[in-house]
Amino acid sequence: MNGAALNFRRATRDDVPAIVRMLAHDPLGARREALVSPLPESYYQAFEAIDRDGNNELVVSELDGRIVGLLQITFIPYMTYRGSWRALIEGVRVDSEVRSRGIGRELFAWAIDRARQRGCHLVQLTSDKARPDAIRFYESLGFVASHEGLKLHLNHPSAEPEMTPNPSGQPAGDLRR
Amino acid sequence: MNGAALNFRRATRDDVPAIVRMLAHDPLGARREALVSPLPESYYQAFEAIDRDGNNELVVSELDGRIVGLLQITFIPYMTYRGSWRALIEGVRVDSEVRSRGIGRELFAWAIDRARQRGCHLVQLTSDKARPDAIRFYESLGFVASHEGLKLHLNHPSAEPEMTPNPSGQPAGDLRR
């Protein structure tokens, strides 16, 4: 990124539309997200839940003032490894217009450094097997695909009102349209 | 579990020695844990960090008053899927003396129900590829191994003092001896 002004910072509420745009401009994300105006309030509720949780950080990278990268880090305390902290990374996106310019690599270097600052001994993530390029990218950073990443979709959650990100009362399974 | 009194509850500080015993009595865990008396204080610090975090629950199952099962659930808000909550499950153990009695299955049924109560649309976990029986068990519950689970071990974290589970100042990499 010679010459370009790339920086990293915590996302703010004003970034939510740009973040949703990045999530929706993705082959898998396009099926899941709702890039409409106004944005569904559920996006803002999710942002607030992330923002007020000291163990979650939504990070954006800006190139000359425009958001071009995104990821979320969750810091989790565990009993294993004699009591230890891990960093879980999810929701990684880099703007397709600026791919192959090393932005993803710099974003991960920043996130891994942040995990070290928080005392984590391990950084982990899962990557869809339908994204072989992403998996090769993570392996090039030193990640080892030692585990299977297993997912169970719940179609009819009986959400507690204070926790649900979807106040319409529709089952969360509908979110996958 | 006909006739036996199996119940599920949040772990308490008094359970820490029994929990560490379960973590250490495991082919992979035996290399990582320190089952000594007194237990390293780092286990108690990790327990307190989990216990005071409203988005983390350390759950034990008891059979006739003895702890025979263990898992940790982390509830995480995400921007993806129009803003949504996921449950991450880690640190699953069932006492080898009571295996094949359906305790793991009941423990997971309990945890999945808890994820629904918290409004999660997805339950996810990673399972070491060296544990094929565990992966088959999760698949039998409906989990799909759609993702690679990638891990990066950090050897020399510069931990922030308030976050480190290891107040001795040794690098967390030493925890893997």
XYZ file of C-alpha atoms in Angstrom:
354
model
C 0.000 0.000 0.000
C 2.835 2.358 -0.839
C 1.692 5.962 -0.762
C -1.943 5.307 0.084
C -3.306 6.359 3.462
C -4.609 3.118 4.991
C -5.792 3.272 8.572
C -7.682 1.047 11.014
C -10.219 2.060 13.630
C -13.276 0.896 15.546
C -16.484 1.273 13.529
C -19.014 3.920 14.527
C -22.783 4.014 14.090
C -22.320 6.292 11.080
C -20.387 3.505 9.349
C -23.334 1.068 9.430
C -24.574 1.763 5.856
C -21.060 1.351 4.407
C -20.598 -1.849 6.415
C -23.874 -3.358 5.190
C -22.942 -2.414 1.626
C -19.711 -4.385 1.982
C -21.502 -7.380 3.507
C -24.085 -7.397 0.698
C -21.514 -7.066 -2.117
C -20.317 -10.624 -1.701
C -21.467 -13.842 -3.414
C -22.560 -15.467 -0.125
C -23.593 -12.255 1.614
C -25.881 -11.152 -1.207
C -28.312 -13.928 -0.263
C -28.387 -12.922 3.396
C -28.393 -9.153 3.640
C -30.973 -6.426 3.003
C -29.336 -3.444 1.315
C -32.436 -1.233 1.288
C -33.123 2.344 2.354
C -33.747 2.879 5.177
C -31.685 -0.021 6.483
C -33.507 -2.516 8.704
C -33.238 -1.347 12.320
C -31.825 -4.792 13.182
C -28.463 -3.709 11.740
C -28.307 -0.766 14.144
C -29.355 -2.965 17.062
C -26.574 -5.400 16.213
C -24.088 -2.542 15.943
C -25.083 -1.232 19.384
C -24.796 -4.717 20.922
C -21.277 -5.093 19.491
C -20.238 -1.556 20.407
C -21.250 -1.742 24.081
C -19.571 -5.133 24.619
C -15.992 -4.705 25.795
C -15.110 -8.124 24.368
C -16.286 -7.346 20.826
C -14.626 -4.974 18.387
C -15.905 -4.168 14.907
C -12.923 -2.865 12.961
C -12.870 -1.032 9.646
C -9.949 -0.136 7.441
C -10.112 3.103 5.509
C -8.200 3.933 2.342
C -8.064 7.669 1.732
C -11.157 8.066 3.914
C -13.266 5.302 2.317
C -14.086 2.044 4.136
C -12.469 -0.810 2.204
C -12.066 -3.528 4.831
C -13.997 -4.978 7.721
C -13.752 -7.607 10.411
C -15.061 -8.361 13.893
C -12.928 -9.632 16.762
C -14.414 -11.323 19.826
C -12.167 -11.861 22.850
C -13.225 -14.949 24.819
C -11.964 -16.276 28.164
C -11.684 -20.063 28.415
C -10.790 -22.586 31.093
C -8.593 -24.541 28.634
C -4.817 -24.039 28.313
C -4.682 -23.307 32.077
C -7.196 -20.505 31.714
C -6.588 -18.367 28.649
C -8.045 -15.853 26.203
C -8.706 -16.433 22.516
C -9.583 -14.045 19.725
C -12.286 -15.136 17.296
C -12.407 -13.326 13.955
C -15.582 -13.239 11.836
C -17.234 -11.168 9.129
C -14.048 -10.447 7.167
C -14.576 -8.438 3.997
C -12.312 -6.470 1.661
C -13.834 -4.262 -1.032
C -13.544 -6.126 -4.351
C -12.377 -2.924 -6.067
C -9.203 -2.821 -3.985
C -8.405 -6.548 -3.812
C -4.837 -7.805 -4.363
C -3.360 -4.634 -2.886
C -2.424 -6.170 0.454
C -5.258 -4.576 2.396
C -6.516 -7.904 3.766
C -3.004 -8.765 4.895
C -2.582 -5.418 6.678
C -6.038 -5.745 8.250
C -5.089 -9.156 9.631
C -1.704 -7.942 10.851
C -3.586 -5.239 12.759
C -6.115 -7.715 14.179
C -3.464 -10.237 15.238
C -1.531 -7.470 16.958
C -4.731 -6.440 18.739
C -5.209 -10.056 19.888
C -1.687 -10.046 21.329
C -2.400 -6.770 23.141
C -5.442 -8.394 24.707
C -3.349 -11.319 25.962
C -4.744 -13.945 23.583
C -2.717 -17.098 22.984
C -4.718 -18.127 19.940
C -6.564 -16.486 17.047
C -9.236 -18.592 15.403
C -11.746 -18.275 12.598
C -13.819 -20.412 10.294
C -13.905 -20.016 6.539
C -16.542 -21.428 4.195
C -15.121 -24.328 2.169
C -16.759 -22.586 -0.815
C -14.100 -19.847 -0.468
C -10.835 -21.675 -1.296
C -9.008 -18.412 -2.026
C -9.844 -17.151 1.459
C -8.605 -20.394 3.036
C -5.313 -20.146 1.113
C -4.991 -16.536 2.263
C -5.411 -17.516 5.936
C -2.918 -20.382 5.533
C -0.433 -17.914 4.052
C -0.757 -15.933 7.315
C 0.153 -19.011 9.353
C -3.331 -20.266 10.227
C -3.629 -24.075 10.277
C -6.854 -25.786 9.150
C -6.671 -28.299 11.989
C -10.402 -28.243 12.754
C -13.724 -28.772 11.079
C -15.997 -25.737 11.341
C -19.503 -27.027 12.052
C -22.682 -24.932 11.889
C -26.259 -25.636 12.928
C -28.911 -23.224 11.677
C -31.850 -22.747 14.048
C -35.084 -22.015 12.243
C -37.513 -21.231 15.009
C -35.795 -19.579 17.948
C -38.009 -18.435 20.781
C -36.021 -15.270 21.302
C -35.892 -13.463 24.603
C -37.246 -9.987 23.836
C -34.219 -8.118 25.173
C -31.790 -10.184 23.153
C -33.451 -10.489 19.776
C -31.981 -8.466 16.922
C -35.234 -8.915 15.002
C -38.138 -7.145 16.689
C -40.596 -8.019 13.928
C -41.165 -11.391 15.530
C -40.361 -13.238 12.324
C -38.335 -16.381 12.845
C -34.638 -15.718 12.373
C -34.577 -18.403 9.690
C -36.241 -15.855 7.408
C -33.055 -13.812 7.613
C -31.391 -16.268 5.215
C -33.574 -15.441 2.188
C -30.505 -41.779 30.999
C -33.503 -43.663 32.378
C -33.690 -43.424 36.137
C -30.519 -41.386 36.644
C -30.778 -37.807 37.878
C -29.053 -35.740 35.171
C -29.235 -31.978 35.506
C -27.628 -28.925 33.923
C -26.549 -25.690 35.579
C -24.076 -22.808 35.380
C -20.709 -23.696 36.883
C -19.653 -22.102 40.173
C -16.197 -21.305 41.514
C -16.362 -24.435 43.664
C -16.598 -26.516 40.472
C -13.219 -25.328 39.141
C -11.177 -28.335 40.374
C -13.687 -30.827 38.919
C -13.710 -28.883 35.636
C -9.909 -28.881 35.354
C -9.879 -32.612 36.132
C -12.225 -33.193 33.190
C -10.164 -30.994 30.862
C -6.947 -32.809 31.827
C -8.430 -36.308 31.436
C -8.470 -36.102 27.666
C -5.836 -37.137 25.100
C -5.401 -33.584 23.772
C -6.114 -31.803 27.061
C -3.521 -33.805 28.987
C -0.743 -31.957 27.124
C -2.200 -28.526 27.913
C -3.508 -28.545 31.458
C -1.914 -28.454 34.906
C -3.783 -30.771 37.265
C -1.761 -29.923 40.365
C -2.641 -28.910 43.912
C -3.173 -26.077 44.471
C -4.477 -25.331 40.999
C -2.778 -22.473 39.120
C -4.582 -19.233 39.951
C -4.999 -18.655 36.188
C -7.864 -21.186 36.192
C -9.748 -19.169 38.793
C -9.069 -15.918 36.911
C -10.467 -17.467 33.734
C -13.507 -18.709 35.643
C -14.178 -15.226 37.043
C -13.807 -13.646 33.580
C -16.341 -16.106 32.154
C -18.703 -15.812 35.111
C -18.944 -12.022 35.084
C -19.520 -11.828 31.298
C -23.225 -11.917 30.469
C -22.423 -13.331 27.018
C -20.484 -16.328 28.322
C -21.919 -19.324 30.152
C -19.905 -22.242 31.491
C -22.343 -25.127 31.854
C -21.898 -28.391 33.736
C -24.064 -31.481 33.720
C -24.331 -33.457 36.928
C -25.248 -37.118 37.252
C -26.399 -37.967 40.758
C -24.507 -34.920 42.034
C -21.205 -35.589 40.206
C -20.024 -33.386 37.302
C -19.896 -35.562 34.175
C -20.229 -33.042 31.339
C -18.996 -29.595 30.467
C -19.244 -26.974 27.763
C -18.967 -23.217 27.315
C -21.393 -21.128 25.275
C -20.521 -17.644 24.013
C -23.331 -15.472 22.619
C -22.034 -13.083 19.941
C -23.821 -10.248 18.108
C -22.920 -9.874 14.435
C -23.749 -7.465 11.623
C -24.247 -10.383 9.193
C -27.659 -11.928 8.441
C -29.260 -8.472 8.894
C -27.821 -8.192 12.377
C -28.055 -11.412 14.351
C -26.792 -13.390 17.318
C -24.804 -16.620 17.182
C -23.893 -19.130 19.858
C -20.343 -20.478 19.831
C -19.736 -23.701 21.749
C -16.259 -24.671 22.973
C -14.583 -26.822 25.590
C -16.999 -29.746 25.344
C -16.152 -32.699 27.584
C -18.033 -35.754 28.801
C -16.534 -37.958 31.526
C -15.087 -41.062 29.827
C -16.612 -43.270 32.558
C -20.137 -42.341 31.515
C -19.685 -42.192 27.729
C -22.258 -43.795 25.418
C -25.084 -43.063 27.839
C -26.507 -40.129 25.898
C -25.143 -37.463 28.253
C -23.405 -35.568 25.438
C -26.599 -35.598 23.430
C -28.647 -34.254 26.365
C -25.995 -31.630 27.112
C -26.177 -30.412 23.504
C -29.972 -30.449 23.475
C -29.802 -28.218 26.549
C -27.222 -25.894 24.981
C -29.097 -25.594 21.675
C -32.275 -24.766 23.566
C -30.348 -22.123 25.498
C -29.117 -20.647 22.181
C -32.727 -20.428 20.969
C -33.752 -18.688 24.203
C -31.040 -16.110 23.578
C -32.353 -15.432 20.069
C -29.472 -17.050 18.179
C -30.061 -18.073 14.573
C -26.947 -20.246 14.404
C -24.907 -22.476 16.691
C -21.316 -23.033 15.676
C -18.283 -24.896 16.929
C -14.995 -26.248 15.702
C -13.819 -29.795 16.288
C -10.268 -31.058 15.932
C -9.912 -33.248 12.840
C -8.045 -35.649 15.153
C -11.400 -36.366 16.858
C -13.448 -38.083 14.104
C -15.898 -39.557 16.629
C -16.699 -36.080 17.920
C -17.262 -34.785 14.380
C -19.623 -37.702 13.642
C -21.464 -36.933 16.876
C -21.968 -33.275 15.910
C -23.111 -34.277 12.419
C -25.649 -36.632 13.999
C -27.069 -33.584 15.816
C -27.552 -31.758 12.498
C -24.333 -29.733 12.407
C -22.845 -29.361 8.912
C -19.062 -29.264 8.407
C -19.337 -26.490 5.829
C -16.297 -24.558 7.064
C -12.623 -25.025 7.733
C -11.670 -24.240 11.324
C -8.361 -22.345 11.221
C -6.164 -21.603 14.238
C -3.104 -19.407 14.691
C -1.121 -19.871 17.893
C 0.561 -16.704 19.193
C 3.774 -17.358 21.019
C 4.762 -14.000 22.404
C 1.740 -11.890 23.229
C 2.415 -8.565 24.907
C -0.554 -8.924 27.186
C -2.324 -5.956 28.703
C -1.995 -6.445 32.461
C -5.726 -6.279 33.150
C -6.580 -8.851 30.524
C -3.921 -11.473 30.981
C -4.960 -14.744 32.569
C -1.317 -15.376 33.411
C -0.005 -12.842 35.923
C 3.435 -14.461 36.116
C 4.461 -12.507 33.041
C 5.482 -15.651 31.187
C 4.477 -15.624 27.538
C 1.191 -17.404 27.036
C 2.937 -19.760 24.621
C 4.352 -21.468 27.717
C 0.825 -22.515 28.615
C 1.004 -25.178 25.904
C 3.765 -27.246 27.536
